[in-house]
Coordinates of C-alpha atoms in Angstrom, one line a residue:
X1 CA 12.1 -38.5 -30.4
X2 CA 11.0 -36.8 -27.4
X3 CA 14.0 -36.2 -24.6
X4 CA 12.0 -34.3 -22.2
X5 CA 8.1 -34.3 -21.0
X6 CA 6.0 -31.3 -22.6
X7 CA 2.7 -30.0 -21.4
X8 CA 0.0 -30.4 -23.8
X9 CA -1.7 -27.4 -25.7
X10 CA -2.9 -25.0 -22.6
X11 CA -6.3 -25.1 -23.7
X12 CA -6.7 -28.3 -22.6
X13 CA -5.3 -27.6 -19.1
X14 CA -8.3 -27.6 -16.5
X15 CA -8.4 -24.8 -13.9
X16 CA -9.6 -26.0 -10.6
X17 CA -11.7 -23.6 -8.4
X18 CA -12.5 -23.8 -4.7
X19 CA -14.1 -21.3 -2.9
X20 CA -13.6 -20.7 0.8
X21 CA -15.8 -18.4 2.5
X22 CA -16.5 -18.5 6.1
X23 CA -20.3 -18.7 6.6
X24 CA -20.1 -21.6 3.6
X25 CA -18.8 -25.0 3.1
X26 CA -15.9 -25.1 0.5
X27 CA -17.1 -25.3 -3.6
X28 CA -15.3 -26.8 -5.9
X29 CA -15.3 -25.8 -9.7
X30 CA -13.5 -26.7 -13.1
X31 CA -13.2 -24.9 -16.1
X32 CA -11.0 -25.5 -19.4
X33 CA -12.6 -22.4 -20.8
X34 CA -12.7 -18.2 -19.7
X35 CA -15.3 -17.8 -16.9
X36 CA -16.4 -15.0 -14.5
X37 CA -16.5 -14.8 -10.5
X38 CA -19.1 -12.5 -9.0
X39 CA -22.4 -12.3 -6.6
X40 CA -24.8 -12.9 -9.3
X41 CA -26.0 -15.9 -10.4
X42 CA -24.9 -15.0 -14.3
X43 CA -21.3 -15.6 -13.1
X44 CA -20.0 -19.1 -13.5
X45 CA -18.5 -18.9 -10.0
X46 CA -21.4 -17.3 -7.8
X47 CA -20.1 -16.0 -4.4
X48 CA -22.8 -14.4 -2.3
X49 CA -20.9 -12.2 -0.1
X50 CA -20.8 -8.8 0.4
X51 CA -17.3 -7.8 -0.2
X52 CA -17.7 -9.4 -4.2
X53 CA -19.6 -7.3 -6.6
X54 CA -22.1 -8.4 -9.2
X55 CA -19.3 -9.3 -11.9
X56 CA -16.0 -9.0 -9.5
X57 CA -13.6 -10.5 -12.0
X58 CA -12.6 -12.6 -15.3
X59 CA -10.5 -15.7 -15.8
X60 CA -9.1 -16.0 -19.6
X61 CA -6.2 -17.5 -21.5
X62 CA -3.8 -15.3 -22.9
X63 CA -0.6 -16.1 -24.7
X64 CA -1.0 -19.7 -23.7
X65 CA -1.0 -18.7 -19.8
X66 CA -4.0 -18.3 -17.6
X67 CA -5.0 -14.9 -16.0
X68 CA -7.3 -13.5 -13.7
X69 CA -8.4 -9.7 -13.9
X70 CA -10.2 -7.3 -11.8
X71 CA -13.3 -6.1 -13.3
X72 CA -13.4 -2.6 -12.0
X73 CA -14.7 -4.1 -8.8
X74 CA -15.3 -2.0 -5.8
X75 CA -13.4 -4.1 -3.2
X76 CA -10.8 -5.3 -5.6
X77 CA -8.5 -8.5 -5.8
X78 CA -5.5 -9.2 -3.4
X79 CA -2.5 -11.4 -3.8
X80 CA -0.4 -11.8 -0.6
X81 CA -2.4 -8.6 0.7
X82 CA -1.4 -6.6 -1.8
X83 CA -4.1 -5.2 -4.2
X84 CA -3.6 -6.0 -7.9
X85 CA -5.5 -5.3 -11.1
X86 CA -4.5 -8.8 -12.6
X87 CA -2.1 -11.4 -11.6
X88 CA -1.0 -14.5 -13.8
X89 CA -2.6 -17.8 -12.3
X90 CA 0.4 -19.9 -11.1
X91 CA 0.4 -24.1 -10.3
X92 CA -1.1 -23.3 -7.2
X93 CA -2.4 -19.7 -5.6
X94 CA -4.9 -18.4 -3.4
X95 CA -6.4 -14.7 -4.3
X96 CA -8.8 -13.0 -1.8
X97 CA -11.7 -10.9 -3.6
X98 CA -11.8 -7.7 -1.0
X99 CA -9.5 -7.2 1.8
X100 CA -11.9 -9.0 4.0
X101 CA -13.5 -10.8 1.4
X102 CA -13.6 -14.9 0.9
X103 CA -10.7 -16.8 -0.6
X104 CA -10.3 -18.0 -4.1
X105 CA -7.8 -21.1 -4.4
X106 CA -6.7 -21.9 -8.3
X107 CA -5.0 -24.8 -9.1
X108 CA -4.0 -25.2 -13.0
X109 CA -3.7 -29.1 -13.9
X110 CA -1.9 -29.7 -16.9
X111 CA -1.6 -33.4 -18.6
X112 CA 1.6 -34.7 -19.2
X113 CA 2.2 -36.2 -22.6
X114 CA 3.7 -39.6 -22.0
X115 CA 7.5 -40.2 -23.3
X116 CA 8.5 -42.4 -25.8
X117 CA 10.7 -45.4 -24.8
X118 CA 14.2 -44.7 -25.5
X119 CA 16.4 -47.0 -23.4
X120 CA 17.5 -49.5 -26.4
X121 CA 18.6 -46.6 -28.1
X122 CA 20.4 -45.0 -25.4
X123 CA 22.1 -48.1 -24.4
X124 CA 23.6 -48.6 -28.1
X125 CA 25.0 -45.1 -28.4
X126 CA 26.7 -45.3 -25.1
X127 CA 28.1 -48.7 -26.5
X128 CA 29.5 -47.3 -29.6
X129 CA 31.0 -44.3 -28.0
X130 CA 32.9 -46.2 -25.5
X131 CA 33.9 -48.2 -28.2
X132 CA 35.2 -45.9 -30.9
X133 CA 36.1 -42.8 -28.9
X134 CA 36.4 -44.3 -25.4
X135 CA 39.1 -46.8 -23.8
X136 CA 36.9 -50.0 -25.1
X137 CA 36.8 -53.5 -23.6
X138 CA 40.7 -54.1 -22.5
X139 CA 40.2 -57.7 -22.3
X140 CA 39.7 -57.8 -26.7
X141 CA 41.9 -56.0 -28.5
X142 CA 40.9 -53.4 -31.0
X143 CA 40.9 -53.9 -34.8
X144 CA 42.9 -51.8 -37.2
X145 CA 39.8 -49.7 -38.5
X146 CA 38.7 -49.0 -34.4
X147 CA 42.3 -48.1 -34.2
X148 CA 42.1 -45.8 -37.1
X149 CA 38.9 -43.9 -35.8
X150 CA 40.7 -43.9 -32.3
X151 CA 43.4 -41.6 -33.6
X152 CA 41.4 -39.6 -36.0
X153 CA 39.6 -38.7 -33.0
X154 CA 42.2 -38.1 -31.1
X155 CA 44.2 -35.6 -33.2
X156 CA 40.6 -33.8 -33.8
X157 CA 40.8 -33.2 -29.9
X158 CA 44.1 -31.7 -30.0
X159 CA 43.5 -29.3 -32.7
X160 CA 40.1 -28.6 -30.9
X161 CA 41.9 -27.9 -27.4
X162 CA 44.7 -25.6 -29.3
X163 CA 42.0 -23.6 -30.7
X164 CA 39.6 -23.3 -27.8
X165 CA 42.8 -22.8 -25.5
X166 CA 43.3 -19.6 -27.6
X167 CA 39.5 -18.7 -27.3
X168 CA 39.4 -19.4 -23.6
X169 CA 42.5 -17.0 -22.9
X170 CA 40.8 -14.4 -25.1
X171 CA 37.2 -14.8 -22.9
X172 CA 39.6 -14.4 -20.1
X173 CA 41.3 -11.3 -20.8
X174 CA 37.8 -10.0 -21.3
X175 CA 36.5 -11.2 -18.3
X176 CA 39.2 -9.2 -16.6
X177 CA 38.5 -6.1 -18.0
X178 CA 35.0 -6.5 -17.8
X179 CA 35.5 -7.3 -13.9
X180 CA 37.3 -4.6 -13.9
X181 CA 35.0 -2.1 -15.2
X182 CA 32.5 -3.7 -12.8
X183 CA 34.8 -3.0 -9.8
X184 CA 34.6 0.6 -11.1
X185 CA 31.5 0.8 -11.5
X186 CA 30.8 -0.3 -8.0
X187 CA 33.2 2.1 -6.4
X188 CA 31.6 4.8 -8.3
X189 CA 28.6 3.9 -6.9
X190 CA 29.7 3.8 -3.2
X191 CA 31.4 7.2 -4.2
X192 CA 27.4 8.5 -5.2
X193 CA 25.8 7.3 -2.2
X194 CA 28.7 8.5 0.2
X195 CA 28.1 12.2 -1.4
X196 CA 24.7 11.9 -1.6
X197 CA 24.8 10.9 2.2
X198 CA 27.0 14.2 3.2
X199 CA 24.4 16.3 1.3
X200 CA 21.6 14.5 3.1
X201 CA 23.1 15.4 6.6
X202 CA 24.7 18.7 5.4
X203 CA 21.1 19.6 4.5
X204 CA 19.9 18.3 8.2
X205 CA 22.1 20.3 10.1
X206 CA 20.5 23.4 8.1
X207 CA 17.3 21.9 8.9
X208 CA 18.0 22.5 13.0
X209 CA 19.6 25.9 12.3
X210 CA 16.4 27.1 10.3
X211 CA 14.0 25.3 13.6
X212 CA 16.2 27.2 16.0
X213 CA 16.5 30.6 14.0
X214 CA 12.6 30.6 12.8
X215 CA 11.4 32.2 16.4
X216 CA 14.2 34.4 16.7
X217 CA 13.7 35.8 13.6
X218 CA 9.8 36.3 13.8
X219 CA 10.0 37.9 17.4
X220 CA 12.9 40.3 16.5
X221 CA 11.6 40.7 12.8
X222 CA 15.5 41.8 12.1
X223 CA 15.7 42.6 8.6
X224 CA 19.3 41.4 8.4
X225 CA 18.0 38.3 10.3
X226 CA 15.2 38.1 7.9
X227 CA 17.5 38.1 5.1
X228 CA 19.8 35.5 6.7
X229 CA 16.9 33.1 7.0
X230 CA 16.3 33.4 3.6
X231 CA 19.8 32.6 2.4
X232 CA 19.8 29.8 4.3
X233 CA 16.6 28.1 2.7
X234 CA 17.7 29.0 -0.3
X235 CA 20.9 27.4 0.2
X236 CA 18.8 24.0 1.7
X237 CA 16.6 24.1 -1.2
X238 CA 19.7 23.6 -3.7
X239 CA 21.1 20.9 -1.5
X240 CA 17.9 18.8 -1.4
X241 CA 17.7 19.3 -5.3
X242 CA 21.2 18.1 -5.7
X243 CA 20.3 15.3 -3.4
X244 CA 17.1 14.1 -5.5
X245 CA 19.4 14.0 -8.5
X246 CA 21.8 11.6 -6.9
X247 CA 18.6 9.6 -5.8
X248 CA 17.7 9.4 -9.5
X249 CA 21.3 8.4 -11.0
X250 CA 21.2 5.6 -8.0
X251 CA 17.8 4.3 -8.9
X252 CA 16.6 4.2 -5.4
X253 CA 13.0 4.7 -6.3
X254 CA 13.1 1.8 -8.4
X255 CA 10.6 1.2 -11.4
X256 CA 10.9 -2.6 -10.2
X257 CA 9.6 -1.6 -6.8
X258 CA 6.3 -1.8 -5.6
X259 CA 4.0 1.5 -5.5
X260 CA 3.7 0.4 -1.5
X261 CA 7.3 0.2 -0.9
X262 CA 7.9 3.4 -2.7
X263 CA 5.5 5.0 -0.1
X264 CA 7.5 3.7 2.6
X265 CA 10.7 5.4 1.6
X266 CA 8.8 8.6 0.7
X267 CA 7.3 8.7 4.2
X268 CA 10.3 8.0 5.8
X269 CA 12.1 10.8 4.1
X270 CA 9.2 13.3 4.8
X271 CA 9.8 12.6 8.3
X272 CA 13.6 13.7 8.3
X273 CA 15.0 10.5 7.6
X274 CA 17.7 9.3 5.1
X275 CA 16.6 6.9 1.9
X276 CA 20.3 5.6 1.8
X277 CA 21.4 5.0 5.3
X278 CA 17.9 3.2 6.6
X279 CA 18.3 -0.5 8.0
X280 CA 17.5 -3.0 5.4
X281 CA 14.4 -4.5 7.2
X282 CA 13.0 -0.9 7.8
X283 CA 10.6 -1.1 4.6
X284 CA 9.5 -4.9 5.6
X285 CA 8.6 -3.7 9.2
X286 CA 6.5 -0.9 8.1
X287 CA 4.4 -3.3 5.7
X288 CA 3.8 -5.6 9.0
X289 CA 2.6 -2.7 10.9
X290 CA 0.5 -1.4 8.0
X291 CA -1.5 -5.4 8.1
X292 CA -1.9 -4.3 11.7
X293 CA -4.1 -1.6 10.5
X294 CA -5.8 -3.3 7.8
X295 CA -7.1 -5.7 10.3
X296 CA -8.9 -3.1 12.4
X297 CA -11.6 -0.6 11.9
X298 CA -9.7 1.8 14.2
X299 CA -7.7 3.8 11.6
X300 CA -11.1 4.6 9.2
X301 CA -13.1 5.4 12.5
X302 CA -10.4 8.0 14.0
X303 CA -10.1 9.6 10.4
X304 CA -13.6 9.7 10.4
X305 CA -13.8 11.8 13.5
X306 CA -11.2 14.1 12.1
X307 CA -13.1 14.7 8.6
X308 CA -16.2 15.1 11.1
X309 CA -14.6 17.9 13.2
X310 CA -12.0 19.3 10.1
X311 CA -9.2 18.3 12.2
X312 CA -7.3 18.0 9.7
X313 CA -7.1 21.4 8.4
X314 CA -6.1 22.5 12.0
X315 CA -3.3 20.6 12.8
X316 CA -1.5 20.2 9.4
X317 CA -1.5 23.9 8.9
X318 CA 0.1 24.4 12.7
X319 CA 2.4 22.1 11.8
X320 CA 3.3 23.9 8.8
X321 CA 3.4 26.9 10.3
X322 CA 6.2 25.7 12.4
X323 CA 8.2 24.0 9.2
X324 CA 7.1 20.5 10.2
X325 CA 5.4 18.1 7.8
X326 CA 1.7 17.6 8.3
X327 CA 1.9 14.1 8.8
X328 CA 2.5 14.7 12.5
X329 CA -0.9 14.5 12.1
X330 CA -1.0 10.7 12.7
X331 CA 0.7 11.3 16.0
X332 CA -2.1 12.6 17.4
X333 CA -3.9 9.6 15.8
X334 CA -2.2 7.1 17.8
X335 CA -2.1 9.3 21.0
X336 CA -6.0 9.7 21.1
X337 CA -7.7 8.7 17.8
X338 CA -8.4 12.6 17.7
X339 CA -10.4 12.5 20.8
X340 CA -10.0 15.8 22.6
X341 CA -11.9 14.7 25.9
X342 CA -9.6 11.4 26.3
X343 CA -7.7 11.1 29.8
X344 CA -5.0 8.7 30.3
X345 CA -3.9 6.6 33.5
X346 CA -2.5 8.2 36.7
X347 CA 1.2 8.2 36.4
X348 CA 4.0 9.8 38.8
X349 CA 4.3 12.7 36.1
X350 CA 0.3 13.2 36.4
X351 CA -2.3 12.7 34.0
X352 CA -2.2 12.9 30.2
X353 CA -5.0 14.7 29.0
X354 CA -6.4 15.6 25.5
X355 CA -5.9 14.5 22.1
X356 CA -1.6 14.9 22.0
X357 CA -2.3 13.5 25.5
X358 CA 0.3 16.4 27.2
X359 CA 1.2 16.1 31.2
X360 CA 0.5 18.7 33.6
X361 CA 4.5 19.7 33.2
X362 CA 4.9 19.9 29.6
X363 CA 1.2 21.5 29.7
X364 CA 2.5 24.2 31.8
X365 CA 5.7 24.5 29.8
X366 CA 3.8 25.3 26.4
X367 CA 1.4 27.9 27.6
X368 CA -1.1 25.6 28.8
X369 CA -3.5 26.4 31.8
X370 CA -4.7 23.4 33.8
X371 CA -8.3 22.8 35.6
X372 CA -9.3 22.2 38.8
X373 CA -9.6 18.4 37.8
X374 CA -6.0 18.2 36.9
X375 CA -5.4 15.2 39.3
X376 CA -8.5 13.1 38.1
X377 CA -8.8 11.3 34.7
X378 CA -12.1 12.8 33.6
X379 CA -12.8 15.8 30.9
X380 CA -12.1 19.3 32.5
X381 CA -13.8 22.3 30.5
X382 CA -11.4 24.5 32.3
X383 CA -8.4 22.6 31.4
X384 CA -6.7 23.9 28.2
X385 CA -5.7 20.4 27.2
X386 CA -9.2 19.8 26.1
X387 CA -9.1 22.7 24.0
X388 CA -8.1 20.9 20.4
X389 CA -6.8 24.3 19.0
X390 CA -4.9 25.5 21.9
X391 CA -3.1 22.1 22.5
X392 CA -2.5 22.0 18.7
X393 CA -0.3 24.7 18.8
X394 CA 1.3 24.1 22.3
X395 CA 2.0 20.2 20.3
X396 CA 3.4 22.2 17.2
X397 CA 5.9 24.5 19.6
X398 CA 6.6 21.2 21.5
X399 CA 7.6 18.7 18.4
X400 CA 9.9 21.6 16.7
X401 CA 11.6 22.0 20.1
X402 CA 12.2 18.2 20.2
X403 CA 13.0 18.3 16.6
X404 CA 15.7 21.2 16.8
X405 CA 17.5 20.3 19.8
X406 CA 18.0 16.5 21.4
X407 CA 16.1 14.5 18.0
X408 CA 18.8 16.5 15.8
X409 CA 16.3 16.5 12.7
X410 CA 15.2 12.9 12.8
X411 CA 11.4 12.9 12.9
X412 CA 11.3 9.0 13.5
X413 CA 13.3 10.3 17.0
X414 CA 11.2 12.7 17.6
X415 CA 8.2 10.3 17.8
X416 CA 10.3 8.0 20.4
X417 CA 11.1 11.0 22.7
X418 CA 7.3 12.2 22.4
X419 CA 6.3 8.9 23.7
X420 CA 8.9 7.5 26.0
X421 CA 9.8 10.2 28.7
X422 CA 12.9 12.0 29.9
X423 CA 14.3 9.5 32.5
X424 CA 14.6 6.9 30.2
X425 CA 14.8 8.4 26.5
X426 CA 17.0 11.5 26.8
X427 CA 20.0 9.7 28.6
X428 CA 20.5 7.5 25.2
X429 CA 19.9 10.0 23.0
X430 CA 22.4 12.2 24.5
X431 CA 24.8 9.4 24.7
X432 CA 25.0 10.2 20.9
X433 CA 26.9 12.1 19.1
X434 CA 25.5 15.4 18.9
X435 CA 25.1 15.7 14.9
X436 CA 22.3 14.1 12.5
X437 CA 24.4 11.6 11.1
X438 CA 25.1 9.8 14.5
X439 CA 21.8 10.8 16.2
X440 CA 19.1 9.6 14.6
X441 CA 16.3 7.0 14.6
X442 CA 18.2 4.3 12.7
X443 CA 21.4 4.7 14.8
X444 CA 18.9 4.4 18.0
X445 CA 18.2 1.3 17.1
X446 CA 21.3 0.0 15.9
X447 CA 23.0 1.1 19.3
X448 CA 19.8 0.7 21.9
X449 CA 17.6 -1.6 20.1
X450 CA 17.6 -3.7 23.3
X451 CA 16.5 -1.0 25.5
X452 CA 13.7 0.4 23.7
X453 CA 10.4 -0.9 24.9
X454 CA 7.8 -2.4 22.7
X455 CA 5.5 0.2 23.5
X456 CA 7.6 2.8 22.0
X457 CA 8.8 1.0 19.1
X458 CA 5.4 0.0 18.3
X459 CA 4.4 3.7 18.7
X460 CA 6.6 4.8 15.8
X461 CA 5.9 2.3 13.8
X462 CA 1.9 2.6 14.1
X463 CA 2.5 6.5 13.1
X464 CA 5.0 5.8 10.2
X465 CA 2.6 3.0 9.0
X466 CA -0.6 5.0 9.4
X467 CA 1.3 7.8 7.5
X468 CA 2.0 5.4 4.7
X469 CA -1.6 4.3 4.3
X470 CA -2.7 7.9 4.6
X471 CA -0.5 8.9 1.4
X472 CA -2.8 6.6 -1.1
X473 CA -5.9 5.0 1.5
X474 CA -7.7 3.2 -1.3
X475 CA -4.4 1.3 -2.4
X476 CA -4.4 -0.6 1.1
X477 CA -8.1 -1.1 0.8
X478 CA -9.4 1.5 2.8
X479 CA -12.4 3.3 1.6
X480 CA -11.5 7.2 2.4
X481 CA -9.0 9.5 0.6
X482 CA -5.9 11.2 1.8
X483 CA -7.2 13.3 4.7
X484 CA -4.1 15.7 4.6
X485 CA -4.8 16.4 0.5
X486 CA -7.4 19.3 -0.7
X487 CA -7.6 20.7 2.4
X488 CA -9.6 24.1 3.0
X489 CA -8.3 27.6 3.8
X490 CA -9.5 28.0 7.1
X491 CA -7.1 29.3 9.6
X492 CA -5.5 26.6 11.7
X493 CA -6.6 28.5 15.1
X494 CA -7.9 31.7 15.9
X495 CA -5.3 34.6 16.1
X496 CA -6.4 35.1 19.7
X497 CA -5.6 31.4 20.6
X498 CA -2.5 31.7 18.9
X499 CA -1.0 34.7 20.6
X500 CA -2.1 33.8 24.3
X501 CA -0.6 30.2 23.5
X502 CA 2.4 31.6 22.2
X503 CA 2.9 34.0 24.5
X504 CA 2.5 31.8 27.6
X505 CA 4.6 29.2 26.0
X506 CA 7.7 32.0 25.4
X507 CA 7.5 33.3 28.9
X508 CA 7.1 29.3 30.8
X509 CA 10.1 28.1 28.1
X510 CA 12.4 31.5 29.1
X511 CA 11.9 30.8 32.7
X512 CA 12.5 27.2 32.0
X513 CA 16.0 27.6 30.7
X514 CA 17.4 28.3 34.2
X515 CA 16.3 25.4 35.8
X516 CA 17.4 23.3 32.4
X517 CA 13.7 22.2 31.5
X518 CA 13.9 22.9 28.0
X519 CA 13.8 19.5 25.9
X520 CA 12.0 17.7 28.9
X521 CA 9.8 15.2 27.0
X522 CA 6.5 13.8 29.1
X523 CA 7.0 10.4 30.5
X524 CA 4.1 8.2 30.9
X525 CA 5.1 6.4 33.9

């Protein structure tokens, strides 16, 4: 007898396919056997669309389940915005062919076998159970045979209760032991996390010390200073190795985590943020901004411009020379889409210009000459801000100053300071304790989220999400490779550009210390 419904053999199921394209009406198909999807008429499901390959994907039965597999297509298959090589088809599922291609809906129709009637038998079983093992009908006395069965049943129940009572007590003891072990394990994990965080923020303190000593050691070229600098860097390397071992033991980069989520954590770490201390919704928020990039061609156009002018090599090497991650390359993208001749709108701090959008005050402080058109929103060949090499040198110095002072080694806080402005961000930042654990982007969000302008919040997350995409663009459906990989060996800027800009910057910053201008960040209005 059958107590619950069973599905028939999967071979008898039907796959209903609906193709939804922008320029055509919906088309429906039904299949009971394997079939292929593609642009050619030889495919069982023919979709004439530029994002669909000639033979794009196949649908087949494996171990009783239906699977959709990508046949090495150019644009791939996407489920919930993520590219996958193959996916098991559920009862109702929507798949997109290519990041901007047509949607295909799959519906698995399974016939259900009819249940055999069993109501009468269940009723008889219930009556017998009630008569012999229950209280029976109180209005009708039970016979001797029935009473004997009831007595035997009661005796068996008592023995079972004693037997299973001992078993239950033993299991309870085991559960107590397991609970104690679980509590111990939890405490151990918590202790490991705490130790790892301590190591990370000690490492950030060394980063700040390194950033502040680097210029002094380079200028003085004192042998003792150089040796001290090397010792600090070696100590920092040992701490990072120890921190990485803790991350491995805590399984932070879990094998169950998607490659996209792992990249988000990795980029946050590159920018100097602690994976163990980040807000629980940070990964989800970055993934949301990744989808914003995927919905426009802005990123691809900007990267194409940077590649054509070899900006990535210049920018990354200047950043590395200042001990900063080359991924700040994407800050220039967010500022100007790599247009060195762009001008911002007029503000009370003046007009920002160039690829890094320096306002006049910051440009002067970091050794850049202002041109005669300083007050006009138009290109000026005599303004150093339109010389992308000189402005990149200045920008690298500026970012490093922020990193080693007010931002306390928090790369995301550097971005917020760079965008927001001295009259707004610095009072909030300086209200937090002067140490990396208590002054970072996570703490800024926690304490002052309601005071952060949407422009600045978007600014930070657009840069981070662009950097995540840049690590593996094709994973996200973009048709270019990592712009920071395999860079050529050309010098980041000519020696003369570096010497002149650095000398001006040193002179202006030396005079600025007396007027408490060091650390001033730009303000857009």
